[in-house]
């Protein structure tokens, strides 16, 4: 983001109004550049202008009426064999509690398990099991990290509890209409029975009252506030009715609203349960990525193999990977050869052949051969862990398209309360009976759904970015995802993007008395001091032809132009024609070849010959570029190569326009010029020397197979390095934004229609009155429908 950020897990939020309240409170802090809350991940991301104490941000969240979840410590449950009495369990417990890094440990003799809370930065799981062994007992295996939620707090339990009591409540309340019994014969019992059946349902939905009231106490209101006010109104009125019945007015038994409150709570719980399940599906891509990491690795020590927890692997460890196993962590092959399936990383299904010294990536699947590898990056440093972090960050970011929904959500709940109150008041002064007025009031409160508005954007972004990750397309933030759908111009770097990036020497043309070998030897001596792909091609050509050379002295490189140095006391210059001309070297006899880059060589100020170097186009470059043209997108190649070489490559690839002979430092200026002409520009490069241009473009797309530079550069990373990924990324963006617009339309449309109907619009013209029960069903359906629409993106192809 360009600034430091703070990310906090927020508790107690139930709808977008809550998120809005948190954002408002945090933005009041001096030094907060921006604050965005994602309702789906329940995370606040605050961007800072300068250092701010994180505690101040937490206090602002609490002041808004919500909580901040502390980062949990690791918890592990280890089964233990060999304990026979309390003395055994006590001994193990004391030993564990004395271990540095253990926060709390207790051993249950009855279950024969040790439960340990610990700081994973200080102590490892293997250290804990070693302590148990040292005390004379045996860890039984099957240990697992777990987070236990009390039964009474589980959503499924509370939903079942509500259903168990609301069904008989419905039968009792509606029994008279079905002719099952006559309540006038036992009116007080009839009313008390409904109250008794309603209480457990209210308990099951207690979160609505706790959250709703808490929000109002802290100067705000949320969706739970609407439910709490609506159902509490129905219950209070019904309890009042119970007392009226007790005084002898039996007619009030037909004006009880206990079942309405019970059904509202149950239906909203059901909707929330379905919503939570759908939410989990929106992050299923991350779960699948997490599942790619094996729990254990097989380490090779002193010639023997031993299985250890993945968390115990250190850089430098030698690991053995058997056929069909997942590679445990990032590293390098030290022995063996075979194919590895990296589809989890790149989205490409064709296995990659790996030999000694080739890099392998944790989570990919070994083929038919046994491989030995040296671990290099472990834990959060692995490519897979960094991909997961990038996807999580993207899913927690906010797209500009969400602003309208945010603005509406900020005033939604108080507006709904005002509409409900005004509607009820107008019907009251119009002479309608109080039960009618109460129905209007409750229905308006219940049918309004800020959740649908709040979920419309983040759920689509979560599914879209998750689907992208599965296809090898890493979209770093929601802004890039939204900008990508507007792209009308794609600018390509040449080397490593359109071409393979591995140029080779195709011709050697000596001059002024030099032969091919001496020309190549002198050029290679100087180019050995450069990392440029063209320089490497010269060095490789010299080695392949058996030409001996040693690195030159006093090497000076001018990026994008050439290099010079001293070989055998001779001053050697290698580079473009312009570079030699700047060195006052006559290049009049040079003949440039259209299909190659000519590296001109001069010795002691005299032109000595030219070495032709050419790059080959990637196999599917032309097809990928043609598909972009069919989308109506203009394609441009931006390169430092000569115009003739650039034109040759562009024609071969089907590129529309060419901007050639551009120095690396000037690429960013060219992007800026295109953008200033009104174009929405995506820059596609390999992320190595294109960083300024990638950063300047509306959307920077970095090509690479998990390289550090590629993952740091640009807004979108194509893990496979396949140009077809550019079209996929743009089409995925279009599909995601289209999905968001659909979600927002239906969310606004639902509320625009539902609230007036609940307020009695149909009844005004002699139509039916919307019952609160149906209002709650409609409200629950609206959120679920938005989520289900977002989930369609999982099928994007």
Coordinates of C-alpha atoms in Angstrom, one line a residue, residues 14-15 201-202 204-213 216 221-235 260-272 275 413 416-417 441-451 772 775-777 779-780 783:
X14 CA -23.4 -8.5 12.4
X15 CA -24.0 -6.3 9.3
X201 CA -36.4 -19.5 21.3
X202 CA -35.5 -16.1 22.6
X204 CA -31.4 -19.4 21.2
X205 CA -31.5 -15.9 19.5
X206 CA -30.0 -14.1 22.5
X207 CA -27.1 -12.9 20.3
X208 CA -29.5 -10.5 18.5
X209 CA -30.4 -8.8 21.7
X210 CA -26.9 -8.7 23.1
X211 CA -25.4 -7.3 19.9
X212 CA -28.4 -5.1 19.0
X213 CA -28.6 -3.4 22.4
X216 CA -27.4 1.1 20.4
X221 CA -27.6 0.4 15.5
X222 CA -27.3 -2.7 13.4
X223 CA -29.3 -5.4 11.8
X224 CA -29.5 -7.1 15.2
X225 CA -31.0 -3.9 16.6
X226 CA -33.8 -4.1 14.1
X227 CA -34.5 -7.8 15.0
X228 CA -34.2 -7.0 18.7
X229 CA -36.6 -4.0 18.6
X230 CA -39.1 -5.9 16.4
X231 CA -39.3 -9.1 18.3
X232 CA -39.1 -7.4 21.7
X233 CA -42.0 -5.2 20.7
X234 CA -44.0 -8.3 19.8
X235 CA -43.1 -10.1 23.0
X260 CA -44.4 -14.1 15.3
X261 CA -41.4 -13.4 17.5
X262 CA -40.5 -17.1 17.7
X263 CA -40.7 -17.6 14.0
X264 CA -38.8 -14.4 13.2
X265 CA -35.9 -15.4 15.5
X266 CA -35.9 -19.0 14.1
X267 CA -36.0 -17.9 10.5
X268 CA -33.2 -15.3 11.0
X269 CA -31.1 -18.0 12.8
X270 CA -31.7 -20.3 9.8
X271 CA -30.8 -17.6 7.4
X272 CA -27.6 -16.8 9.4
X275 CA -25.2 -17.5 5.3
X413 CA -30.5 1.2 10.1
X416 CA -35.3 2.0 8.6
X417 CA -36.2 2.6 12.3
X441 CA -43.8 -1.5 12.7
X442 CA -42.4 -5.0 13.2
X443 CA -42.6 -6.0 9.5
X444 CA -40.7 -2.9 8.3
X445 CA -37.9 -3.5 10.9
X446 CA -37.6 -7.2 10.0
X447 CA -37.7 -7.0 6.2
X448 CA -35.0 -4.4 5.9
X449 CA -31.7 -6.1 5.2
X450 CA -28.4 -4.2 5.4
X451 CA -26.6 -7.6 5.3
X772 CA -43.7 -10.3 10.2
X775 CA -40.9 -10.5 6.3
X776 CA -38.2 -12.4 8.3
X777 CA -38.2 -15.2 5.7
X779 CA -35.0 -10.9 4.8
X780 CA -33.0 -14.1 5.4
X783 CA -28.6 -12.4 2.1

